[in-house]
Coordinates of C-alpha atoms in Angstrom, one line a residue:
X1 CA 25.8 10.2 26.5
X2 CA 28.4 8.3 24.5
X3 CA 29.1 5.9 27.1
X4 CA 25.8 5.0 28.5
X5 CA 25.6 3.8 24.9
X6 CA 27.7 1.5 24.5
X7 CA 27.0 -0.2 27.6
X8 CA 23.8 -0.3 27.0
X9 CA 21.8 -3.6 26.7
X10 CA 20.0 -2.3 23.8
X11 CA 20.2 -2.4 20.8
X12 CA 21.0 1.5 20.4
X13 CA 24.0 3.1 17.4
X14 CA 23.8 6.8 16.0
X15 CA 24.1 8.2 12.8
X16 CA 24.7 11.0 11.2
X17 CA 23.8 12.9 8.6
X18 CA 25.9 11.7 5.9
X19 CA 25.0 7.7 6.8
X20 CA 27.7 7.1 9.3
X21 CA 28.6 5.1 12.3
X22 CA 28.7 7.5 15.0
X23 CA 28.0 4.9 18.1
X24 CA 27.3 1.4 18.5
X25 CA 26.1 0.0 22.1
X26 CA 28.0 -3.7 22.7
X27 CA 24.3 -5.1 21.9
X28 CA 24.8 -4.3 18.5
X29 CA 28.0 -5.2 18.5
X30 CA 27.8 -8.2 19.7
X31 CA 24.5 -9.4 17.9
X32 CA 26.6 -8.8 14.4
X33 CA 29.9 -9.5 15.3
X34 CA 31.9 -6.1 14.4
X35 CA 34.3 -4.6 16.6
X36 CA 33.5 -1.2 16.6
X37 CA 37.1 -0.5 14.8
X38 CA 35.1 -1.9 12.1
X39 CA 31.7 0.7 11.0
X40 CA 32.8 3.0 13.8
X41 CA 32.5 5.8 10.5
X42 CA 31.5 3.4 7.6
X43 CA 27.8 4.4 6.1
X44 CA 25.2 2.7 7.7
X45 CA 24.0 1.3 4.2
X46 CA 27.0 -0.9 3.3
X47 CA 25.7 -3.1 6.6
X48 CA 22.3 -4.0 5.4
X49 CA 21.5 -6.1 2.5
X50 CA 21.6 -5.5 -0.6
X51 CA 17.6 -5.7 -1.5
X52 CA 16.9 -3.5 1.9
X53 CA 19.2 -1.5 1.1
X54 CA 17.2 1.1 -1.2
X55 CA 14.6 1.2 1.2
X56 CA 16.7 1.4 4.0
X57 CA 18.8 4.5 2.8
X58 CA 15.8 6.0 1.5
X59 CA 13.9 5.5 4.8
X60 CA 17.0 6.6 6.1
X61 CA 16.9 9.7 4.0
X62 CA 13.1 11.2 4.9
X63 CA 14.1 11.4 8.3
X64 CA 16.6 13.2 7.8
X65 CA 15.3 15.9 5.5
X66 CA 11.8 16.0 7.4
X67 CA 13.7 15.9 10.6
X68 CA 11.7 13.1 11.8
X69 CA 11.5 10.4 12.8
X70 CA 9.9 6.9 11.3
X71 CA 9.8 2.5 11.7
X72 CA 12.1 0.8 9.4
X73 CA 12.6 -3.2 8.7
X74 CA 16.2 -4.0 7.7
X75 CA 18.4 -7.5 7.3
X76 CA 21.7 -6.4 8.9
X77 CA 25.0 -8.4 7.0
X78 CA 26.7 -10.3 10.4
X79 CA 30.8 -10.3 10.2
X80 CA 29.8 -13.8 9.1
X81 CA 27.4 -12.7 6.6
X82 CA 24.6 -13.9 7.5
X83 CA 21.5 -12.0 7.6
X84 CA 20.5 -10.0 11.2
X85 CA 16.8 -9.2 10.6
X86 CA 16.2 -5.8 12.0
X87 CA 12.8 -3.7 13.2
X88 CA 15.0 -0.3 14.0
X89 CA 13.3 4.0 15.0
X90 CA 14.8 6.2 13.4
X91 CA 14.7 9.4 15.1
X92 CA 15.8 13.2 14.1
X93 CA 18.5 15.3 16.2
X94 CA 19.2 18.8 15.1
X95 CA 20.3 19.3 18.1
X96 CA 23.2 17.2 17.4
X97 CA 22.3 16.6 14.4
X98 CA 22.4 13.0 14.3
X99 CA 19.8 10.1 14.1
X100 CA 19.1 8.3 17.2
X101 CA 17.9 5.0 16.3
X102 CA 16.9 1.7 18.3
X103 CA 16.0 -1.2 17.5
X104 CA 15.2 -5.0 18.0
X105 CA 15.5 -8.1 16.5
X106 CA 13.1 -9.2 14.1
X107 CA 13.0 -13.1 15.2
X108 CA 12.3 -12.4 18.4
X109 CA 9.2 -10.2 17.7
X110 CA 7.8 -13.0 15.9
X111 CA 8.2 -15.3 18.9
X112 CA 6.1 -12.8 20.5
X113 CA 3.6 -12.5 18.2
X114 CA 3.5 -16.2 18.2
X115 CA 2.9 -15.8 21.7
X116 CA 0.4 -13.4 20.8
X117 CA -1.2 -16.1 18.6
X118 CA -1.7 -18.4 20.7
X119 CA -2.3 -16.6 24.3
X120 CA -5.7 -15.3 21.4
X121 CA -6.1 -19.1 20.0
X122 CA -6.7 -19.9 23.7
X123 CA -9.1 -16.7 24.5
X124 CA -11.2 -17.3 21.3
X125 CA -11.5 -21.2 21.6
X126 CA -12.4 -19.9 25.7
X127 CA -14.8 -18.1 24.4
X128 CA -16.6 -20.2 21.7
X129 CA -17.0 -23.1 24.0
X130 CA -17.9 -21.7 27.2
X131 CA -21.6 -21.9 28.6
X132 CA -21.4 -18.2 29.8
X133 CA -23.7 -15.3 28.4
X134 CA -20.6 -13.2 27.1
X135 CA -21.6 -9.8 25.7
X136 CA -19.8 -6.5 25.3
X137 CA -22.1 -3.3 24.2
X138 CA -19.7 0.2 23.3
X139 CA -20.3 3.1 25.0
X140 CA -23.0 4.2 22.2
X141 CA -25.3 1.3 24.2
X142 CA -24.5 -0.5 20.6
X143 CA -23.6 -4.4 20.6
X144 CA -19.7 -5.0 19.9
X145 CA -19.7 -8.7 20.2
X146 CA -21.7 -11.8 21.4
X147 CA -21.0 -15.2 22.3
X148 CA -21.9 -18.0 20.7
X149 CA -24.4 -18.4 23.6
X150 CA -26.0 -16.3 22.7
X151 CA -28.6 -18.5 20.7
X152 CA -29.3 -20.7 23.1
X153 CA -29.8 -18.3 25.8
X154 CA -31.7 -15.2 24.0
X155 CA -32.2 -17.7 21.0
X156 CA -30.5 -14.8 19.3
X157 CA -27.6 -15.5 16.0
X158 CA -24.4 -13.8 18.2
X159 CA -23.5 -12.1 14.7
X160 CA -27.7 -10.7 14.5
X161 CA -27.2 -8.7 17.5
X162 CA -23.6 -6.6 16.5
X163 CA -24.0 -3.1 16.3
X164 CA -27.5 -3.0 16.9
X165 CA -28.6 -1.1 20.2
X166 CA -29.2 -3.2 23.0
X167 CA -32.3 -1.2 24.8
X168 CA -33.8 -2.8 21.7
X169 CA -33.6 -6.1 23.0
X170 CA -34.6 -5.7 26.3
X171 CA -38.4 -5.9 27.5
X172 CA -40.1 -2.3 27.6
X173 CA -40.7 -3.4 31.1
X174 CA -37.9 -3.2 32.1
X175 CA -35.6 -1.1 29.5
X176 CA -36.9 2.7 31.7
X177 CA -34.7 0.9 34.4
X178 CA -31.9 -0.3 32.6

């Protein structure tokens, strides 16, 4: 497994119980600018920005103590002294007595969030400006969403429908069929 970790394109590393790096993928070494000999056998905490050391160490030790998993955020220190923000998950492996960690650049997740925000704004604009009647009714029959055209088409303000039973607004002649 060690060989597959080293050559993985993902940000993967393992840390022993004492907090020392056991292995790192080439992707981790590349993103941090180190050679394996600079990192293997050294405490991971020394590669984390001073401001994040306490929370990172506490998070890691909690995982080791409770033999669980957790997600952490840390600014790792690049060889050139710049900071590399990483979201990383830590999973304790009792059999191997080490933690398996996988990370991703926080800057990448910020790009994904920006894309998500742009997409969300697009759909919101689409919904708010359509002349179509858009309504979402939950499994319990209550309105979860009513688009702006609800007022012009049905005479109700959208916010007045949210949480109410949709059948309460159906003509009595049609309610049994619905």
